[in-house]
Short mmCIF file of C-alpha atoms in Angstrom, two decimals:
data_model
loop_
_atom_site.label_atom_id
_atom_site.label_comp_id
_atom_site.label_asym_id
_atom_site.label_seq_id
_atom_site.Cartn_x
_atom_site.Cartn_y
_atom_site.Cartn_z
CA UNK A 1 20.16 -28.40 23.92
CA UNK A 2 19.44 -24.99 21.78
CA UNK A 3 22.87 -24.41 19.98
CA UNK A 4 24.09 -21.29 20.51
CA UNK A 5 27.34 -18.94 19.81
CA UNK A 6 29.43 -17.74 22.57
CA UNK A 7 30.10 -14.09 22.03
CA UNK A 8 33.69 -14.44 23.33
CA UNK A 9 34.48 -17.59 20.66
CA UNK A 10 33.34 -14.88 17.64
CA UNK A 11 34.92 -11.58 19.36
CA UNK A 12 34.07 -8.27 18.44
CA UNK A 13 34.75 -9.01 15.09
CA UNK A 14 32.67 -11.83 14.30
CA UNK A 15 30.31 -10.85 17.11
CA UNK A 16 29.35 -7.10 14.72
CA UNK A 17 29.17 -9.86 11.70
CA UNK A 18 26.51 -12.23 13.21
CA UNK A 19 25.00 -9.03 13.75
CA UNK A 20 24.92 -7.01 10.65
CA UNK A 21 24.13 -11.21 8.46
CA UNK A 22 21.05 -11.29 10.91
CA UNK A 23 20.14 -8.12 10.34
CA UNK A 24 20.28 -8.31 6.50
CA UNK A 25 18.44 -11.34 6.69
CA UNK A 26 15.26 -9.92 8.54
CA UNK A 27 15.61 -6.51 6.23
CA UNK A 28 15.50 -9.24 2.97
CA UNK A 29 12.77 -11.84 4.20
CA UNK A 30 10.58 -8.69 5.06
CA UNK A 31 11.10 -7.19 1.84
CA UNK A 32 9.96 -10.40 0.52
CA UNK A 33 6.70 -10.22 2.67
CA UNK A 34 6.10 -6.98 1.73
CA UNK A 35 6.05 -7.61 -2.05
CA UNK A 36 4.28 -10.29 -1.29
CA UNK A 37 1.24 -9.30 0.42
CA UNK A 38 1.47 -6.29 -2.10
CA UNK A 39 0.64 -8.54 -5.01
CA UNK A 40 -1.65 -9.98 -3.31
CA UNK A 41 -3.43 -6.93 -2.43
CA UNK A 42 -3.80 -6.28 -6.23
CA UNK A 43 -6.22 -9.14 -6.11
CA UNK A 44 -9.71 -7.82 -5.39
CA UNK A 45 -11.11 -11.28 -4.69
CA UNK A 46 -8.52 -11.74 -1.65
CA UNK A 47 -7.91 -7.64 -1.04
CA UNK A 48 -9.94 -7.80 2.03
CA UNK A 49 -8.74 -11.09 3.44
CA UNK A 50 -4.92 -10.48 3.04
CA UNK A 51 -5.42 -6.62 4.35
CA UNK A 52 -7.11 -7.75 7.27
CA UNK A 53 -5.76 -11.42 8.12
CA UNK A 54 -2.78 -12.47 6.58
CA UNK A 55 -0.72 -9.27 7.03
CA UNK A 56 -1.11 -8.48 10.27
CA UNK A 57 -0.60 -12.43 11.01
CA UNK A 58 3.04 -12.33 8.97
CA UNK A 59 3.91 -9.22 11.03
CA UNK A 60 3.21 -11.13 14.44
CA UNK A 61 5.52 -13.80 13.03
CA UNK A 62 8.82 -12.16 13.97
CA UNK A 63 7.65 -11.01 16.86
CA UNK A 64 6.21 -14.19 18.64
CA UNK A 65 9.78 -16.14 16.99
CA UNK A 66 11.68 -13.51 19.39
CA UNK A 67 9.65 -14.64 22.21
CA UNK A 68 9.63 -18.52 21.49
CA UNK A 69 13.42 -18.59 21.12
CA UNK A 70 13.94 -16.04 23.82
CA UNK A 71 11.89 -18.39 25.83
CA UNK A 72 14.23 -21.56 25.10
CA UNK A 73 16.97 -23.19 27.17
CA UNK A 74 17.97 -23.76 30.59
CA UNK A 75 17.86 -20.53 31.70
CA UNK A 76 14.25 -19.67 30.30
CA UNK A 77 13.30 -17.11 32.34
CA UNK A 78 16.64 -14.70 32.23
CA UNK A 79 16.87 -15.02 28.36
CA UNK A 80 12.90 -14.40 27.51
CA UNK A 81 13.42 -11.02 30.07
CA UNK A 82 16.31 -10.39 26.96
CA UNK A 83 13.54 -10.97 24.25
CA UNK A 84 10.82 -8.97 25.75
CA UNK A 85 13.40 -6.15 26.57
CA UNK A 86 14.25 -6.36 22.60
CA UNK A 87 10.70 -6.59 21.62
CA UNK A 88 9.35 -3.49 23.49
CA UNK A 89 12.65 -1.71 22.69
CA UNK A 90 11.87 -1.70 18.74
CA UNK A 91 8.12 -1.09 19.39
CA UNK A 92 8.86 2.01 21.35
CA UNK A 93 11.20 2.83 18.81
CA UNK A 94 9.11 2.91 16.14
CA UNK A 95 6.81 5.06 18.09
CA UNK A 96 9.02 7.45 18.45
CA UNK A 97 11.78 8.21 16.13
CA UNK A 98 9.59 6.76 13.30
CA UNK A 99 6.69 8.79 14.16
CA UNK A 100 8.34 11.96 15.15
CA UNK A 101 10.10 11.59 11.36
CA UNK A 102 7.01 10.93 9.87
CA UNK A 103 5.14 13.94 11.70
CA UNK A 104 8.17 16.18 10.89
CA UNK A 105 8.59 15.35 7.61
CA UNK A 106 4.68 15.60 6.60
CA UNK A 107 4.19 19.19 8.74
CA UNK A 108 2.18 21.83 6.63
CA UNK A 109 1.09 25.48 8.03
CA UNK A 110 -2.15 24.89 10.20
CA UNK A 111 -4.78 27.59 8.83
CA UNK A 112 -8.01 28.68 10.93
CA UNK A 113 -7.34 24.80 12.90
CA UNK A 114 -7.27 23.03 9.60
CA UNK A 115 -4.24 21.91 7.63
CA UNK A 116 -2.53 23.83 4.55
CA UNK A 117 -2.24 20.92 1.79
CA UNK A 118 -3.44 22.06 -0.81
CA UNK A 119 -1.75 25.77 -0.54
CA UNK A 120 1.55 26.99 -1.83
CA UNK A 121 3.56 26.72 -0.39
CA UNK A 122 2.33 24.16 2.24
CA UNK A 123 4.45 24.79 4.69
CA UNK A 124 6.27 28.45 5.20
CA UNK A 125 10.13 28.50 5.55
CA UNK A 126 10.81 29.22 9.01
CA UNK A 127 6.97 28.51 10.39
CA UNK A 128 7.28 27.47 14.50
CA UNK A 129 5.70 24.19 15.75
CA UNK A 130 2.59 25.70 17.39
CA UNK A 131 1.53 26.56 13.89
CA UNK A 132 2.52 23.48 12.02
CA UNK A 133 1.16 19.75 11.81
CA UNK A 134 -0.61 17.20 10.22
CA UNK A 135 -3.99 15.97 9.89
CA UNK A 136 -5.50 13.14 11.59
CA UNK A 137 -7.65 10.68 9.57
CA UNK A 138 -10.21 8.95 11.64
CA UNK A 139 -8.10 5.91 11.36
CA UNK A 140 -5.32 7.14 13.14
CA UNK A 141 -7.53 7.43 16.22
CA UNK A 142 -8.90 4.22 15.71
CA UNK A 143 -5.67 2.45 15.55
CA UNK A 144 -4.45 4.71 19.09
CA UNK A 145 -7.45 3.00 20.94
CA UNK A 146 -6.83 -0.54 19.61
CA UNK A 147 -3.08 0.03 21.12
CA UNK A 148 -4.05 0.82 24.62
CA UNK A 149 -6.58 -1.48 24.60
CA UNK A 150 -3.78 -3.81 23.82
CA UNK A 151 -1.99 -2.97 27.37
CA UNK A 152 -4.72 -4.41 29.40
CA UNK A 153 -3.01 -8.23 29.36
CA UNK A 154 0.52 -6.69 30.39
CA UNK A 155 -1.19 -4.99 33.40
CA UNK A 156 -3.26 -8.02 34.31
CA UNK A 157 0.39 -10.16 34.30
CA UNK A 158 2.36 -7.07 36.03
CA UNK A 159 -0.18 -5.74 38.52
CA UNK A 160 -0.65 -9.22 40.65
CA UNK A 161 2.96 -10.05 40.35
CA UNK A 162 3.08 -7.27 43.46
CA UNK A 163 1.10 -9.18 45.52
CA UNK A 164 1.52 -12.90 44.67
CA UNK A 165 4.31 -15.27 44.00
CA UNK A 166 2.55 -17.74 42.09
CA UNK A 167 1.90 -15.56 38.63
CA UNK A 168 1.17 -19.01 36.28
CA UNK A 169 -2.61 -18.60 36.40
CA UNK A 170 -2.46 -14.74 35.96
CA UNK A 171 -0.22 -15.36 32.90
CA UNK A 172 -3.02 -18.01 31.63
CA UNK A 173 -5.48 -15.77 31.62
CA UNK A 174 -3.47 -12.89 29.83
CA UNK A 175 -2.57 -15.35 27.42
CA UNK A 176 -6.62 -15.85 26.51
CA UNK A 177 -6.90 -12.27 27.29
CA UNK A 178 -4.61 -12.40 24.17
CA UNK A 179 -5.95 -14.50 22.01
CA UNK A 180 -9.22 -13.46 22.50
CA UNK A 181 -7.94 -9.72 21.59
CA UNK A 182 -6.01 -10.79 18.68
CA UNK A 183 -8.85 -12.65 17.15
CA UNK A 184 -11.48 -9.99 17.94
CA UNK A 185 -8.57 -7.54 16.24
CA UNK A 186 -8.79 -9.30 13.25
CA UNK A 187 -12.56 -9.80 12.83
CA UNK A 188 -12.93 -5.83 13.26
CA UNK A 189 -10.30 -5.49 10.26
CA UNK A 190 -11.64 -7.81 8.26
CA UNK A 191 -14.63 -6.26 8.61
CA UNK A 192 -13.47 -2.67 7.78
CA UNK A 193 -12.09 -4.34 4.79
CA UNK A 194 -15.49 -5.59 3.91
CA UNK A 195 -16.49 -1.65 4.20
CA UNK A 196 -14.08 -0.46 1.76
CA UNK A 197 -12.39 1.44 4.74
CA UNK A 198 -9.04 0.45 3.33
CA UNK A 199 -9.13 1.45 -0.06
CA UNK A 200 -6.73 4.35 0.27
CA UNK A 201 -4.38 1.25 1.39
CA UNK A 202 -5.04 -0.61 -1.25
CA UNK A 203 -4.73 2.60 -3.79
CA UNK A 204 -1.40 3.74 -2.48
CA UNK A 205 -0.28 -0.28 -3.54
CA UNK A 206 -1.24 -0.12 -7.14
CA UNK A 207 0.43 3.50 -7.70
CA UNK A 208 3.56 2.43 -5.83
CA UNK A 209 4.02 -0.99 -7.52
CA UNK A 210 3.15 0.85 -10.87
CA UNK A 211 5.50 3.88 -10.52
CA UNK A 212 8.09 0.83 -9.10
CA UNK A 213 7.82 -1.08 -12.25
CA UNK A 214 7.05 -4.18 -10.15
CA UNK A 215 3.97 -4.41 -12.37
CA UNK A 216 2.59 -3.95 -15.59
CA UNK A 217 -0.39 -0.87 -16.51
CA UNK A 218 -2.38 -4.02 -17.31
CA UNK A 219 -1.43 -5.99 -14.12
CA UNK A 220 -2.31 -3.23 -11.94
CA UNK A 221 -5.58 -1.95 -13.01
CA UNK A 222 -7.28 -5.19 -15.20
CA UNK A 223 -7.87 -6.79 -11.67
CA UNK A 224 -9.86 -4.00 -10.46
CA UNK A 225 -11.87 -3.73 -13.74
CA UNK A 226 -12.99 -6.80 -14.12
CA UNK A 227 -14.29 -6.66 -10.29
CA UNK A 228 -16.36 -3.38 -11.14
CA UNK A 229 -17.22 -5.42 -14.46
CA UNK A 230 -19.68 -6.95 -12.31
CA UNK A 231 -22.11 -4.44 -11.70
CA UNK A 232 -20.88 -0.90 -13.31
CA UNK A 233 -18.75 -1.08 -16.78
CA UNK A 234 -20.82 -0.04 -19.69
CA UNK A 235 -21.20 -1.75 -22.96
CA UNK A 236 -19.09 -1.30 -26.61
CA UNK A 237 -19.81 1.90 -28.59
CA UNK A 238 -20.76 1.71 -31.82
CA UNK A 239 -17.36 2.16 -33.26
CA UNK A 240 -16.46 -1.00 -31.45
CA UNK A 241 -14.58 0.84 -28.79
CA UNK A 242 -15.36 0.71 -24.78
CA UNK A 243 -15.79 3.98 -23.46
CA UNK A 244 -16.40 5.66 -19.97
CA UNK A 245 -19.25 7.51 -20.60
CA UNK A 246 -21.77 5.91 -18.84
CA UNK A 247 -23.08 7.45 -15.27
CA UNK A 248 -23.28 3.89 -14.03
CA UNK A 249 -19.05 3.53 -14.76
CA UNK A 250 -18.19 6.84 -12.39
CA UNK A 251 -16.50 4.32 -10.32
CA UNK A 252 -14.19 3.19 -12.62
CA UNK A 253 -13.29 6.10 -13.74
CA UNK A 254 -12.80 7.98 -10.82
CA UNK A 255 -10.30 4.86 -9.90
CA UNK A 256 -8.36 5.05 -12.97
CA UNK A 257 -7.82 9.07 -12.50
CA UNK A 258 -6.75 8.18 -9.15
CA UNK A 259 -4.10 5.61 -9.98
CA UNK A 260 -3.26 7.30 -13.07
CA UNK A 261 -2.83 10.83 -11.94
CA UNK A 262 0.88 10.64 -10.96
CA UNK A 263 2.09 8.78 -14.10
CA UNK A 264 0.14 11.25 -16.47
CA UNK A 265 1.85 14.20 -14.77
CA UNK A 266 5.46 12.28 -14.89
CA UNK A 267 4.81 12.10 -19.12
CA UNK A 268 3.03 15.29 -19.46
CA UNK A 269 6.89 16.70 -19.69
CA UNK A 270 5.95 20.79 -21.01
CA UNK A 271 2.71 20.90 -18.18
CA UNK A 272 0.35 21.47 -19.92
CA UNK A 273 -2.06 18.96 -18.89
CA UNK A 274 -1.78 17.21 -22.46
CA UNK A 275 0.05 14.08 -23.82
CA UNK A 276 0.66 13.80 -27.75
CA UNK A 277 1.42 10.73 -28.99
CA UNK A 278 4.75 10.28 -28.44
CA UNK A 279 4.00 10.91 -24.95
CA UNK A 280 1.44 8.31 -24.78
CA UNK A 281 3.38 5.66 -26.75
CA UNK A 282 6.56 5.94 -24.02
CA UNK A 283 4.02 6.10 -21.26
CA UNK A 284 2.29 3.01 -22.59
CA UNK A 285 6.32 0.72 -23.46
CA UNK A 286 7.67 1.94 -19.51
CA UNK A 287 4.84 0.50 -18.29
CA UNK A 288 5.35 -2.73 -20.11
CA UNK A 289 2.40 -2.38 -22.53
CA UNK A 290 3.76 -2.95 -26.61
CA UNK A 291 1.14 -0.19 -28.60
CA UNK A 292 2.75 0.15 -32.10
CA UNK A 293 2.69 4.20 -33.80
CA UNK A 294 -0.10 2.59 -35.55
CA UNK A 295 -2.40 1.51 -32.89
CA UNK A 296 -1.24 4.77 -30.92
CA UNK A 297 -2.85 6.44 -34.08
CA UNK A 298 -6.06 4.98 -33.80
CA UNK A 299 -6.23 5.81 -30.06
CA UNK A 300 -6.26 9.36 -31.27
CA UNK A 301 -8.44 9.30 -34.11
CA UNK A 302 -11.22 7.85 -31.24
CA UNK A 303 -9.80 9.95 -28.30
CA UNK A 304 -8.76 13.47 -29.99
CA UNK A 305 -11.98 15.09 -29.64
CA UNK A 306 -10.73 18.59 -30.88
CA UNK A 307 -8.15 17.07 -33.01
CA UNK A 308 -5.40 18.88 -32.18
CA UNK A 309 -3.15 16.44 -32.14
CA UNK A 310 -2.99 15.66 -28.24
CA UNK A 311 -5.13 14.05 -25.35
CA UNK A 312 -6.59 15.93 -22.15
CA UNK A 313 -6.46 13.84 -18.98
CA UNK A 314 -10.14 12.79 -19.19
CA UNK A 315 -9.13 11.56 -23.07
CA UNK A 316 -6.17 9.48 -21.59
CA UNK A 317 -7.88 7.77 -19.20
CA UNK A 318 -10.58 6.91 -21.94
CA UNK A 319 -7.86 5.69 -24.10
CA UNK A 320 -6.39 3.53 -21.19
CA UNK A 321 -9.57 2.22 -20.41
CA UNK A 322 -10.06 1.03 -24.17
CA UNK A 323 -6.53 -0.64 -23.96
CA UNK A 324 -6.64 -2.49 -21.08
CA UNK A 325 -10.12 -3.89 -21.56
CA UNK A 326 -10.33 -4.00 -25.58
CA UNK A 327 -7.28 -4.46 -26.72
CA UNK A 328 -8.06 -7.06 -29.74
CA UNK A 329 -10.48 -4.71 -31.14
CA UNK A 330 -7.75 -2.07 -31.18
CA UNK A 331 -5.25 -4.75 -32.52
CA UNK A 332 -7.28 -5.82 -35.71
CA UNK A 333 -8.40 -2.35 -36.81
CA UNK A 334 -4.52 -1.62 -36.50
CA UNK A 335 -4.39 -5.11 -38.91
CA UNK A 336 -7.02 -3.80 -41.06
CA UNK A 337 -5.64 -0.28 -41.53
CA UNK A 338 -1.87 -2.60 -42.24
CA UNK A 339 -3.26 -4.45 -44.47
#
């Protein structure tokens, strides 16, 4: 027997308690997944797999719980009706409100059939919805196909239960019907992985977890530089410093100006697309790297080109580059200057 609470033994009362504990439970354990898997994604060795397999597998997990326990008990069939009611409830939910939120709040001016992002403003005060939206990226599209593909087992349950009584085989095969889909799903993602077709995922990660704190400028970008390592970073200058100045690096740098971008514009307080060396040295302790004045210093005297005392954005990323992957060379010529 499948203990469960009478709603008149808790009343109202305890009834809006049960409610609002549960609830706060499934907002905490998916905050938990989602920091998870975030980490995780922060691991280019496992990047692809945890994208493509393990996430969407932890977000079927609360999802196919509903069902099993909906599908428990004496009375199987009334309570599972409750669970499927709940499940397609929140799905269409999040199609709508979320969506319509998300397409509201992200609007911009449509220009000539092509949307306004990079003007200024973006979107006029006042502009009508004919001549406001948002840009689709290919992906979008992609995902609307999977999800109507992903109808076909309810119809193949719900159109012979019109005609027949006996539904059990019809709900066999949509069950394989789903299985089948679901694996096939998470081949094609995996594979998409494999293609780099996630990247911008895996990009918006590292900035947010950055900006977030949840990881150090180190933890976020060393992982990713020792992958391009492999095949693209260049070798020491002569001065003992790593630089990205080679054509065969363009990856790596283009990467670190994209994670970067944000944070240099946060520290680059008077706009004018420069930090000086305070400015670097708070950028470098919020992001829980220790640089002493001294070792700031000598990032300048190698960085400074035109020695005016601050960096340009290509400088800083130079300079990050140099810290994250060389940091013992910078530490004993910071000794050696001590001393």
């Amino acid at each position: 027997m499948i203990p469960s609470i009478d709603p008149s033994d808790v009343g109202t009362t305890g009834l809006l308690w049960l409610v609002l504990s549960y609830g706060y439970v499934l907002f905490f354990a998916s905050n938990l997944i989602s920091e998870g898997s975030d980490l995780l994604l922060l691991v280019p060795s496992m990047a692809g797999l945890v994208g493509s397999v393990i996430l969407p597998l932890l977000g079927a997990v609360p999802d196919g719980a509903i069902m099993l326990f909906s599908g428990l008990g004496d009375n199987a069939q009334e309570t599972l009706s409750v669970g499927v009611g709940a499940l397609a409830g929140s799905t269409i939910m999040l199609l709508t409100i979320s969506w319509g939120l998300s397409i509201f709040g992200g609007r911009v001016d449509i220009i000539n059939n092509r949307a306004n992002y990079g003007g200024k403003p973006r979107l006029t005060p006042g502009q009508s919805w004919s001549q406001s939206g948002v840009a689709l990226d290919p992906a979008v599209s992609h995902g609307g196909i999977i999800m109507m593909v992903t109808t076909l087992p309810f119809f193949l349950i719900q159109g012979p239960a019109f005609f027949v009584d006996d539904e059990k085989y019809w709900a066999l095969a949509g069950l394989v019907l789903c299985i089948i889909g679901f694996s096939t799903y998470l081949i094609l993602q995996f594979r998409m992985s494999k293609l780099g077709e996630d990247k911008g995922r895996r990009l918006a990660v590292v900035k947010k977890l950055l900006l977030d704190g949840k990881v150090s400028l180190r933890g976020a970008l060393a992982p990713a530089v020792k992958q391009f390592s492999q095949e693209t970073i260049v070798g020491g200058r002569d001065d003992g410093y790593q630089g990205i100045d080679n054509d065969n690096s363009e990856a790596v740098k283009t990467y670190f100006k994209e994670v970067l971008r944000e944070p240099f514009r946060k520290y680059d307080i008077n706009g004018d697309g420069t930090l000086d060396a305070k400015e670097v040295r708070t950028f470098f302790n919020d992001f829980h790297e220790s640089i002493t004045e001294e070792g700031t210093r000598k990032l300048f005297q190698r960085y400074d080109t035109d020695g005016d005392g601050t960096i340009c954005y290509d400088e800083f990323i130079d300079a990050c580059f140099t810290f994250i992957t060389n940091p013992e060379t910078l530490q004993s010529e910071t000794d050696d200057q001590q001393q």
